[in-house]
Amino acid sequence: MAAETQAARVGIVCGSRSDFPIMEKAVEMLGRLEVPCELRAISAHRAPDLLSRFVGGADERGIRVFIAGAGGAAHLPGVVAAKTILPVIGVPIPTQVNGGLDSLLSIVQMPKGIPVATVAIGGAENAALLAAEILALSDPALRARLQAFRDAQTRAIEEDEWNTDLGLTK
Ligand code: RP5
């Protein structure tokens, strides 16, 4: 059963259910920011036609940004990007090859004409934050939630007991 809401704005797709432990971090972050999303596992090489239909119908379903994760010869984000003009954020999945260097290079080295915005290996939280920032361009309430997230993150460091003795907290 896919993690889904009625009106997903971010489409999260990965190559295999084995990618879920990483991609669920994006679902969790988007949940914190109250951004509806859906998570699917649709392999670009095992089910290319289904992937094409999934991406092709996304705009109509309300999707505005894709997050696409894959490991190894990770062509899925590039294939998604080839099928839509919605922004695509790629998440390289860690593998046995230098911790996922194969995935990173496969996703980040997109030839010109079809961009994929690539985050760090396993960087699904940042993919979610970037997706939320894109949506926030036309959603002031989400912009405010993102700012609150940033502020809380900063406050947690300023108020960390290991830093308070610096006497620099505002
Ligand atoms: C890729 O192959 C997937 O994105 C996954 O990272 C990797 C391994 O897939 P499984 O063999 O676990 O299904 O397509």
Coordinates of N, CA and C and ligand atoms in Angstrom, one line a residue:
M1 N 0.9 -1.2 0.0 CA 0.0 0.0 0.0 C 0.9 1.2 0.0
A2 N 0.7 2.1 -1.0 CA 1.6 3.3 -1.0 C 1.1 4.3 0.0
A3 N 2.1 5.1 0.5 CA 1.8 6.2 1.4 C 1.2 7.3 0.5
E4 N -0.1 7.7 0.8 CA -0.8 8.6 -0.2 C -1.8 9.5 0.5
T5 N -2.0 10.6 0.0 CA -3.1 11.5 0.5 C -3.9 11.8 -0.8
Q6 N -5.1 12.4 -0.5 CA -6.0 12.6 -1.7 C -5.4 13.6 -2.7
A7 N -4.7 14.6 -2.1 CA -4.3 15.7 -3.0 C -2.8 15.9 -2.9
A8 N -2.0 14.9 -3.4 CA -0.6 15.0 -3.3 C 0.0 16.1 -4.1
R9 N 0.9 16.9 -3.6 CA 1.5 18.0 -4.4 C 3.0 17.6 -4.8
V10 N 3.5 16.7 -4.0 CA 4.9 16.2 -4.4 C 4.8 14.7 -4.7
G11 N 5.2 14.3 -5.8 CA 5.3 12.9 -6.2 C 6.6 12.3 -5.9
I12 N 6.7 11.4 -5.0 CA 8.0 10.7 -4.7 C 8.0 9.4 -5.3
V13 N 8.9 9.1 -6.1 CA 9.0 7.8 -6.8 C 10.4 7.3 -6.7
C14 N 10.5 6.0 -6.5 CA 11.9 5.3 -6.5 C 11.8 4.0 -7.2
G15 N 13.0 3.5 -7.4 CA 13.2 2.3 -8.3 C 12.7 1.0 -7.7
S16 N 12.7 0.9 -6.4 CA 12.4 -0.3 -5.7 C 11.9 -0.1 -4.3
R17 N 11.1 -1.0 -3.8 CA 10.7 -0.9 -2.4 C 11.9 -0.9 -1.4
S18 N 13.0 -1.5 -1.9 CA 14.3 -1.5 -1.1 C 14.8 0.0 -0.9
D19 N 14.3 0.9 -1.6 CA 14.7 2.3 -1.5 C 13.8 3.0 -0.4
F20 N 12.8 2.4 0.0 CA 11.8 3.1 0.9 C 12.4 3.6 2.2
P21 N 13.4 2.9 2.9 CA 13.9 3.4 4.1 C 14.5 4.8 3.9
I22 N 15.1 5.0 2.7 CA 15.7 6.4 2.5 C 14.5 7.3 2.1
M23 N 13.7 6.9 1.2 CA 12.7 7.9 0.6 C 11.6 8.2 1.7
E24 N 11.4 7.4 2.7 CA 10.4 7.7 3.7 C 10.9 8.9 4.5
K25 N 12.2 9.2 4.5 CA 12.6 10.4 5.2 C 12.1 11.7 4.5
A26 N 11.9 11.6 3.2 CA 11.3 12.7 2.5 C 9.8 12.8 2.9
V27 N 9.1 11.7 3.0 CA 7.7 11.6 3.3 C 7.6 12.3 4.7
E28 N 8.4 11.9 5.6 CA 8.4 12.4 7.0 C 8.6 13.9 7.0
M29 N 9.6 14.4 6.3 CA 9.9 15.8 6.3 C 8.7 16.6 5.7
L30 N 8.1 16.1 4.6 CA 7.0 16.8 4.0 C 5.8 16.8 4.9
G31 N 5.7 15.7 5.7 CA 4.6 15.6 6.7 C 4.7 16.7 7.7
R32 N 5.9 16.9 8.2 CA 6.2 18.0 9.2 C 5.8 19.3 8.7
L33 N 6.0 19.5 7.4 CA 5.7 20.8 6.7 C 4.3 20.9 6.2
E34 N 3.5 19.8 6.5 CA 2.1 19.7 6.0 C 2.0 19.8 4.5
V35 N 2.9 19.2 3.8 CA 2.8 19.1 2.3 C 2.4 17.7 1.9
P36 N 1.2 17.6 1.3 CA 0.7 16.2 0.9 C 1.6 15.6 -0.2
C37 N 1.9 14.4 0.0 CA 2.8 13.7 -1.0 C 2.3 12.3 -1.2
E38 N 2.9 11.6 -2.3 CA 2.6 10.2 -2.5 C 4.0 9.5 -2.7
L39 N 4.1 8.3 -2.3 CA 5.3 7.5 -2.4 C 5.0 6.3 -3.2
R40 N 5.8 6.1 -4.3 CA 5.6 4.9 -5.2 C 6.9 4.3 -5.5
A41 N 6.9 3.0 -5.7 CA 8.1 2.3 -6.3 C 7.8 1.8 -7.7
I42 N 8.3 2.5 -8.7 CA 8.1 2.1 -10.1 C 9.4 2.1 -10.8
S43 N 10.0 1.0 -11.1 CA 11.3 0.9 -11.7 C 11.3 1.4 -13.1
A44 N 12.3 2.2 -13.5 CA 12.4 2.8 -14.8 C 12.7 1.7 -15.9
H45 N 13.4 0.6 -15.4 CA 13.8 -0.4 -16.4 C 12.9 -1.6 -16.3
R46 N 12.2 -1.9 -15.2 CA 11.3 -3.0 -15.1 C 9.9 -2.7 -15.5
A47 N 9.5 -1.4 -15.3 CA 8.1 -1.1 -15.6 C 8.1 0.3 -16.3
P48 N 8.8 0.5 -17.4 CA 9.0 1.8 -18.1 C 7.6 2.4 -18.5
D49 N 6.7 1.5 -19.0 CA 5.4 2.1 -19.4 C 4.6 2.6 -18.3
L50 N 4.6 1.9 -17.2 CA 3.8 2.3 -16.0 C 4.4 3.6 -15.5
L51 N 5.7 3.7 -15.5 CA 6.4 5.0 -15.0 C 6.0 6.1 -15.9
S52 N 5.9 5.9 -17.2 CA 5.6 6.9 -18.1 C 4.1 7.4 -17.9
R53 N 3.2 6.4 -17.6 CA 1.8 6.8 -17.4 C 1.7 7.6 -16.1
F54 N 2.5 7.1 -15.1 CA 2.4 7.7 -13.7 C 2.9 9.2 -13.8
V55 N 4.0 9.4 -14.5 CA 4.5 10.8 -14.7 C 3.6 11.6 -15.6
G56 N 3.1 11.0 -16.6 CA 2.3 11.7 -17.6 C 1.0 12.3 -17.0
G57 N 0.4 11.6 -16.0 CA -0.8 12.0 -15.4 C -0.6 12.9 -14.2
A58 N 0.6 13.2 -13.8 CA 0.9 13.8 -12.5 C 0.3 15.2 -12.4
D59 N 0.6 16.0 -13.5 CA 0.1 17.4 -13.5 C -1.4 17.5 -13.2
E60 N -2.1 16.7 -13.9 CA -3.6 16.6 -13.7 C -4.0 16.3 -12.3
R61 N -3.2 15.4 -11.6 CA -3.6 15.0 -10.3 C -3.1 16.0 -9.2
G62 N -2.4 17.1 -9.6 CA -2.1 18.1 -8.7 C -0.6 18.1 -8.3
I63 N 0.2 17.1 -8.8 CA 1.6 17.1 -8.5 C 2.3 18.3 -9.1
R64 N 3.2 19.0 -8.3 CA 3.9 20.2 -8.8 C 5.4 20.0 -8.8
V65 N 5.9 19.0 -8.0 CA 7.3 18.7 -8.0 C 7.5 17.2 -7.8
F66 N 8.5 16.6 -8.4 CA 8.9 15.2 -8.2 C 10.1 15.1 -7.4
I67 N 10.1 14.1 -6.6 CA 11.4 13.6 -5.9 C 11.6 12.2 -6.4
A68 N 12.7 11.9 -7.1 CA 13.0 10.6 -7.6 C 14.3 10.0 -7.1
G69 N 14.2 8.8 -6.5 CA 15.4 8.2 -5.9 C 15.6 6.9 -6.6
A70 N 16.9 6.6 -6.8 CA 17.3 5.3 -7.4 C 18.7 5.0 -7.0
G71 N 19.1 3.7 -7.1 CA 20.4 3.3 -6.8 C 21.1 2.6 -8.0
G72 N 22.4 2.5 -8.0 CA 23.2 1.9 -9.1 C 23.2 2.7 -10.3
A73 N 22.9 2.1 -11.5 CA 22.7 2.8 -12.8 C 21.4 3.5 -12.7
A74 N 21.4 4.7 -12.0 CA 20.2 5.3 -11.5 C 19.6 6.2 -12.5
H75 N 18.9 5.6 -13.5 CA 18.4 6.4 -14.6 C 17.0 7.0 -14.3
L76 N 16.3 6.5 -13.2 CA 14.9 6.8 -13.0 C 14.7 8.4 -12.9
P77 N 15.5 9.1 -12.1 CA 15.2 10.6 -12.1 C 15.3 11.2 -13.5
G78 N 16.3 10.8 -14.3 CA 16.4 11.4 -15.6 C 15.2 11.0 -16.5
V79 N 14.7 9.8 -16.4 CA 13.6 9.3 -17.2 C 12.3 10.1 -16.7
V80 N 12.2 10.3 -15.4 CA 11.0 11.1 -15.0 C 11.1 12.5 -15.5
A81 N 12.3 13.1 -15.5 CA 12.5 14.5 -16.0 C 12.3 14.6 -17.5
A82 N 12.6 13.5 -18.2 CA 12.3 13.5 -19.6 C 10.9 13.5 -20.0
K83 N 10.0 13.1 -19.0 CA 8.6 12.9 -19.3 C 7.7 14.1 -18.8
T84 N 8.4 15.1 -18.1 CA 7.6 16.2 -17.5 C 8.4 17.5 -17.6
I85 N 7.7 18.6 -17.5 CA 8.4 19.9 -17.3 C 8.3 20.3 -15.8
L86 N 7.7 19.5 -15.0 CA 7.7 19.8 -13.5 C 9.1 19.6 -13.0
P87 N 9.5 20.4 -12.0 CA 10.9 20.2 -11.5 C 11.1 18.8 -10.9
V88 N 12.3 18.2 -11.1 CA 12.6 16.9 -10.6 C 13.8 17.0 -9.7
I89 N 13.7 16.5 -8.5 CA 14.8 16.4 -7.5 C 15.3 15.0 -7.4
G90 N 16.6 14.7 -7.7 CA 17.1 13.3 -7.6 C 17.7 13.0 -6.3
V91 N 17.5 11.8 -5.8 CA 18.1 11.3 -4.6 C 18.9 10.1 -4.9
P92 N 20.2 10.2 -4.8 CA 21.0 9.0 -5.0 C 20.9 8.1 -3.8
I93 N 20.6 6.8 -4.1 CA 20.4 5.8 -3.0 C 21.8 5.2 -2.7
P94 N 22.1 5.1 -1.4 CA 23.4 4.4 -1.1 C 23.5 3.0 -1.6
T95 N 24.6 2.6 -2.1 CA 24.8 1.2 -2.6 C 26.2 0.7 -2.1
Q96 N 26.5 -0.5 -2.5 CA 27.8 -1.1 -2.1 C 29.0 -0.5 -2.9
V97 N 28.7 0.3 -3.9 CA 29.8 0.8 -4.7 C 30.2 2.2 -4.1
N98 N 31.2 2.2 -3.3 CA 31.7 3.4 -2.6 C 30.5 4.2 -2.0
G99 N 29.7 3.5 -1.4 CA 28.6 4.1 -0.6 C 27.5 4.8 -1.4
G100 N 27.6 4.6 -2.8 CA 26.5 5.1 -3.6 C 27.0 6.1 -4.6
L101 N 28.3 6.1 -4.8 CA 28.9 7.0 -5.8 C 28.4 6.7 -7.2
D102 N 28.1 5.4 -7.5 CA 27.5 5.1 -8.8 C 26.1 5.8 -9.0
S103 N 25.3 5.7 -7.9 CA 24.0 6.4 -8.0 C 24.1 7.9 -8.1
L104 N 25.1 8.5 -7.4 CA 25.3 9.9 -7.4 C 25.7 10.4 -8.8
L105 N 26.7 9.7 -9.4 CA 27.1 10.1 -10.7 C 26.1 9.9 -11.8
S106 N 25.3 8.8 -11.6 CA 24.3 8.5 -12.6 C 23.2 9.6 -12.6
I107 N 22.9 10.2 -11.4 CA 21.8 11.2 -11.3 C 22.3 12.6 -11.6
V108 N 23.5 12.9 -11.1 CA 24.0 14.3 -11.2 C 24.5 14.7 -12.5
Q109 N 25.0 13.7 -13.3 CA 25.6 14.0 -14.6 C 24.6 13.9 -15.7
M110 N 23.5 14.6 -15.5 CA 22.5 14.6 -16.6 C 23.0 15.4 -17.8
P111 N 22.9 14.9 -19.0 CA 23.3 15.7 -20.2 C 22.4 16.9 -20.3
K112 N 22.9 17.9 -21.0 CA 22.1 19.2 -21.1 C 20.7 19.0 -21.8
G113 N 19.8 19.8 -21.3 CA 18.5 19.8 -21.9 C 17.4 19.3 -21.0
I114 N 17.8 18.4 -20.1 CA 16.9 17.7 -19.2 C 17.5 17.8 -17.8
P115 N 17.1 18.8 -17.0 CA 17.8 18.9 -15.7 C 17.2 18.1 -14.6
V116 N 18.1 17.6 -13.7 CA 17.6 16.9 -12.4 C 18.4 17.6 -11.3
A117 N 17.8 18.2 -10.4 CA 18.4 18.9 -9.2 C 18.8 17.8 -8.2
T118 N 20.1 17.5 -8.1 CA 20.5 16.3 -7.3 C 21.0 16.7 -5.9
V119 N 20.5 16.0 -4.9 CA 20.9 16.2 -3.5 C 22.0 15.2 -3.2
A120 N 22.5 15.2 -2.0 CA 23.5 14.3 -1.5 C 23.1 12.8 -1.5
I121 N 24.0 11.9 -1.5 CA 23.7 10.5 -1.4 C 22.8 10.3 -0.1
G122 N 21.7 9.7 -0.3 CA 20.7 9.5 0.8 C 20.1 10.7 1.3
G123 N 20.2 11.9 0.6 CA 19.7 13.2 1.1 C 18.2 13.4 0.9
A124 N 17.4 12.5 1.3 CA 16.0 12.6 1.1 C 15.3 13.8 1.8
E125 N 15.9 14.1 3.0 CA 15.3 15.2 3.8 C 15.5 16.5 3.0
N126 N 16.7 16.7 2.5 CA 17.0 18.0 1.8 C 16.1 18.0 0.5
A127 N 15.9 16.8 -0.1 CA 15.0 16.8 -1.3 C 13.6 17.3 -1.0
A128 N 13.2 16.9 0.2 CA 11.8 17.3 0.7 C 11.8 18.8 0.9
L129 N 12.9 19.3 1.6 CA 13.0 20.8 1.9 C 13.0 21.6 0.6
L130 N 13.8 21.1 -0.4 CA 13.9 21.8 -1.7 C 12.5 21.8 -2.4
A131 N 11.9 20.7 -2.3 CA 10.5 20.6 -3.0 C 9.6 21.6 -2.3
A132 N 9.6 21.6 -1.0 CA 8.8 22.6 -0.2 C 9.1 24.0 -0.5
E133 N 10.4 24.3 -0.7 CA 10.8 25.7 -1.1 C 10.2 26.0 -2.5
I134 N 10.2 25.1 -3.4 CA 9.7 25.4 -4.7 C 8.2 25.7 -4.6
L135 N 7.5 24.8 -3.8 CA 6.0 25.1 -3.6 C 5.7 26.4 -2.9
A136 N 6.7 26.7 -2.0 CA 6.5 27.9 -1.2 C 6.5 29.2 -2.0
L137 N 7.1 29.1 -3.2 CA 7.1 30.3 -4.1 C 5.7 30.9 -4.3
S138 N 4.7 30.0 -4.3 CA 3.4 30.4 -4.5 C 2.4 30.0 -3.4
D139 N 3.0 29.9 -2.2 CA 2.2 29.4 -1.1 C 2.8 30.1 0.2
P140 N 2.2 31.3 0.6 CA 2.8 32.0 1.7 C 2.7 31.2 3.0
A141 N 1.7 30.5 3.2 CA 1.5 29.7 4.5 C 2.6 28.7 4.6
L142 N 3.0 28.0 3.5 CA 4.1 27.0 3.5 C 5.4 27.8 3.7
R143 N 5.5 28.9 3.1 CA 6.7 29.7 3.3 C 7.0 30.0 4.8
A144 N 5.9 30.3 5.5 CA 5.9 30.6 6.9 C 6.3 29.4 7.7
R145 N 5.8 28.2 7.3 CA 6.2 27.0 8.0 C 7.6 26.6 7.8
L146 N 8.1 26.9 6.6 CA 9.5 26.6 6.3 C 10.4 27.6 7.1
Q147 N 10.0 28.8 7.2 CA 10.8 29.8 8.1 C 10.8 29.3 9.5
A148 N 9.7 28.8 10.0 CA 9.6 28.4 11.4 C 10.5 27.1 11.6
F149 N 10.6 26.3 10.6 CA 11.4 25.1 10.6 C 12.9 25.6 10.8
R150 N 13.3 26.6 9.9 CA 14.6 27.1 9.9 C 15.0 27.7 11.3
D151 N 14.0 28.5 11.8 CA 14.2 29.2 13.1 C 14.4 28.2 14.2
A152 N 13.6 27.1 14.2 CA 13.7 26.1 15.3 C 15.0 25.4 15.2
Q153 N 15.5 25.2 14.0 CA 16.8 24.5 13.8 C 17.9 25.4 14.3
T154 N 17.8 26.7 14.1 CA 18.9 27.6 14.6 C 18.8 27.7 16.1
R155 N 17.6 27.8 16.6 CA 17.4 27.9 18.1 C 18.0 26.7 18.8
A156 N 17.8 25.5 18.2 CA 18.2 24.3 18.9 C 19.7 24.3 19.1
I157 N 20.4 24.9 18.1 CA 21.9 25.0 18.2 C 22.3 26.1 19.2
E158 N 21.6 27.2 19.1 CA 22.0 28.3 20.0 C 21.7 28.0 21.5
E159 N 20.7 27.1 21.7 CA 20.3 26.8 23.1 C 20.9 25.5 23.5
D160 N 21.7 24.9 22.7 CA 22.4 23.6 23.1 C 23.3 23.9 24.3
E161 N 23.1 23.1 25.3 CA 23.9 23.4 26.6 C 25.4 23.4 26.4
W162 N 25.9 22.8 25.3 CA 27.3 22.9 25.0 C 27.7 24.2 24.4
N163 N 26.7 25.1 24.0 CA 27.1 26.4 23.4 C 26.7 27.6 24.3
T164 N 25.8 27.3 25.3 CA 25.3 28.5 26.1 C 26.4 29.1 26.9
D165 N 27.4 28.4 27.3 CA 28.4 29.0 28.1 C 29.3 30.0 27.3
L166 N 29.1 30.0 26.0 CA 29.8 31.0 25.1 C 29.3 32.4 25.4
G167 N 28.0 32.5 26.0 CA 27.4 33.8 26.3 C 27.1 34.6 25.1
L168 N 26.9 33.9 24.0 CA 26.6 34.6 22.7 C 25.1 34.5 22.3
T169 N 24.3 33.8 23.1 CA 22.9 33.6 22.7 C 22.2 35.0 22.8
K170 N 21.4 35.3 21.7 CA 20.7 36.5 21.7 C 19.6 36.6 22.8
Ligands
RP5_1 C1 17.4 0.3 -8.5 O1 18.1 -0.8 -8.1 C2 16.6 0.7 -7.3 O2 16.4 2.1 -7.2 C3 17.4 0.2 -6.1 O3 18.1 1.2 -5.5 C4 18.3 -0.8 -6.8 C5 18.1 -2.2 -6.2 O4 16.8 -2.6 -6.4 P1 16.3 -4.0 -5.8 O5 17.1 -5.1 -6.4 O6 16.4 -3.9 -4.3 O7 14.8 -4.1 -6.2 O8 16.6 0.1 -9.6

